[in-house]
Amino acid sequence: MAQELTTQELEQKLKNGETINLIDVREVDEWEAGHIKEARNIPLSEIVQRVDEFPQEEMEIVIICRSGGRSGKACDYLGALGHTVINVSGGMLAWNGEVVTGE
């Protein structure tokens, strides 16, 4: 089971200037409608094909989606491969911080 982080905890870490490997696993249209500036978009539907973008030596991976379901699946998959993963509980529905739109 992956560790969890609330959206408030994530926002505080970002405000403190912490470097976070934040991955948004929503589909591209959801991403373009609004996402966290520091996030990278790797849709859940592409994780298996893009697994090489998650090097083992990389820091922990923080994963967010719309509500926490898809990010939980991504955490399960990447965790089984040996990555340290953290699921953002509540996802973007619970995010009250700044969002950017477009690519």
Tab-separated table of C-alpha atoms in Angstrom:
chain	number	residue	atom	x	y	z
A	1	MET	CA	0.000	0.000	0.000
A	2	ALA	CA	1.311	3.424	-0.985
A	3	GLN	CA	1.837	6.240	1.445
A	4	GLU	CA	-0.674	9.072	1.207
A	5	LEU	CA	-0.337	12.829	1.176
A	6	THR	CA	-3.207	15.304	1.478
A	7	THR	CA	-3.565	18.109	-1.030
A	8	GLN	CA	-2.909	20.569	1.797
A	9	GLU	CA	0.373	18.801	2.662
A	10	LEU	CA	1.359	18.779	-1.010
A	11	GLU	CA	0.572	22.477	-1.385
A	12	GLN	CA	2.644	23.305	1.706
A	13	LYS	CA	5.635	21.302	0.418
A	14	LEU	CA	5.452	23.142	-2.920
A	15	LYS	CA	5.166	26.531	-1.175
A	16	ASN	CA	8.231	25.614	0.897
A	17	GLY	CA	10.168	25.099	-2.326
A	18	GLU	CA	10.603	21.345	-1.915
A	19	THR	CA	11.490	19.495	-5.104
A	20	ILE	CA	8.722	16.982	-5.709
A	21	ASN	CA	8.520	14.433	-8.505
A	22	LEU	CA	4.790	15.052	-9.100
A	23	ILE	CA	3.041	13.000	-11.765
A	24	ASP	CA	-0.541	13.713	-12.861
A	25	VAL	CA	-2.049	10.525	-14.333
A	26	ARG	CA	-5.215	12.106	-15.728
A	27	GLU	CA	-5.854	12.073	-19.470
A	28	VAL	CA	-4.496	14.924	-21.591
A	29	ASP	CA	-7.842	16.762	-21.893
A	30	GLU	CA	-8.233	16.755	-18.089
A	31	TRP	CA	-4.627	17.936	-17.696
A	32	GLU	CA	-5.105	20.812	-20.151
A	33	ALA	CA	-8.276	21.912	-18.316
A	34	GLY	CA	-6.210	22.585	-15.189
A	35	HIS	CA	-3.192	21.109	-13.414
A	36	ILE	CA	-0.561	21.869	-10.803
A	37	LYS	CA	2.288	23.831	-12.411
A	38	GLU	CA	5.028	21.565	-10.987
A	39	ALA	CA	3.406	18.337	-12.248
A	40	ARG	CA	4.288	16.219	-15.272
A	41	ASN	CA	1.485	14.501	-17.193
A	42	ILE	CA	1.789	10.778	-17.786
A	43	PRO	CA	-1.757	9.424	-18.256
A	44	LEU	CA	-2.540	6.163	-16.454
A	45	SER	CA	-3.354	4.643	-19.853
A	46	GLU	CA	0.305	5.241	-20.892
A	47	ILE	CA	2.150	4.250	-17.675
A	48	VAL	CA	3.108	0.746	-18.847
A	49	GLN	CA	4.527	2.063	-22.155
A	50	ARG	CA	6.313	4.964	-20.426
A	51	VAL	CA	7.666	3.085	-17.396
A	52	ASP	CA	11.219	3.949	-18.509
A	53	GLU	CA	10.429	7.571	-17.511
A	54	PHE	CA	10.535	6.399	-13.880
A	55	PRO	CA	14.206	5.527	-13.212
A	56	GLN	CA	14.732	3.447	-10.058
A	57	GLU	CA	17.220	5.917	-8.588
A	58	GLU	CA	14.744	8.769	-8.865
A	59	MET	CA	13.313	10.244	-5.671
A	60	GLU	CA	9.902	9.238	-4.404
A	61	ILE	CA	7.097	9.676	-6.899
A	62	VAL	CA	4.021	11.652	-5.857
A	63	ILE	CA	1.002	10.757	-7.986
A	64	ILE	CA	-2.239	12.709	-8.407
A	65	CYS	CA	-5.380	12.246	-10.508
A	66	ARG	CA	-8.939	13.577	-10.350
A	67	SER	CA	-10.077	11.930	-7.113
A	68	GLY	CA	-7.441	9.376	-6.045
A	69	GLY	CA	-8.564	6.213	-7.846
A	70	ARG	CA	-6.318	6.264	-10.903
A	71	SER	CA	-3.384	7.548	-8.889
A	72	GLY	CA	-3.918	4.625	-6.508
A	73	LYS	CA	-3.701	2.196	-9.429
A	74	ALA	CA	-0.535	3.923	-10.675
A	75	CYS	CA	0.947	3.691	-7.171
A	76	ASP	CA	0.151	-0.022	-7.013
A	77	TYR	CA	1.802	-0.642	-10.393
A	78	LEU	CA	4.921	1.473	-9.807
A	79	GLY	CA	5.246	0.266	-6.207
A	80	ALA	CA	5.263	-3.342	-7.451
A	81	LEU	CA	8.203	-2.368	-9.684
A	82	GLY	CA	10.126	-1.154	-6.641
A	83	HIS	CA	9.460	2.586	-6.761
A	84	THR	CA	8.706	4.638	-3.668
A	85	VAL	CA	5.274	6.106	-4.374
A	86	ILE	CA	2.902	8.476	-2.591
A	87	ASN	CA	-0.767	8.870	-3.542
A	88	VAL	CA	-2.356	12.320	-3.209
A	89	SER	CA	-5.633	11.618	-1.409
A	90	GLY	CA	-8.644	13.406	-2.849
A	91	GLY	CA	-6.818	14.292	-6.053
A	92	MET	CA	-7.484	17.474	-8.001
A	93	LEU	CA	-11.051	17.592	-6.658
A	94	ALA	CA	-9.551	18.364	-3.235
A	95	TRP	CA	-6.811	20.704	-4.552
A	96	ASN	CA	-7.346	24.315	-3.497
A	97	GLY	CA	-4.005	25.619	-4.742
A	98	GLU	CA	-3.105	27.362	-7.958
A	99	VAL	CA	-3.759	25.605	-11.266
A	100	VAL	CA	-2.526	26.323	-14.762
A	101	THR	CA	-4.256	25.409	-18.015
A	102	GLY	CA	-3.025	24.219	-21.391
A	103	GLU	CA	0.067	22.174	-22.026
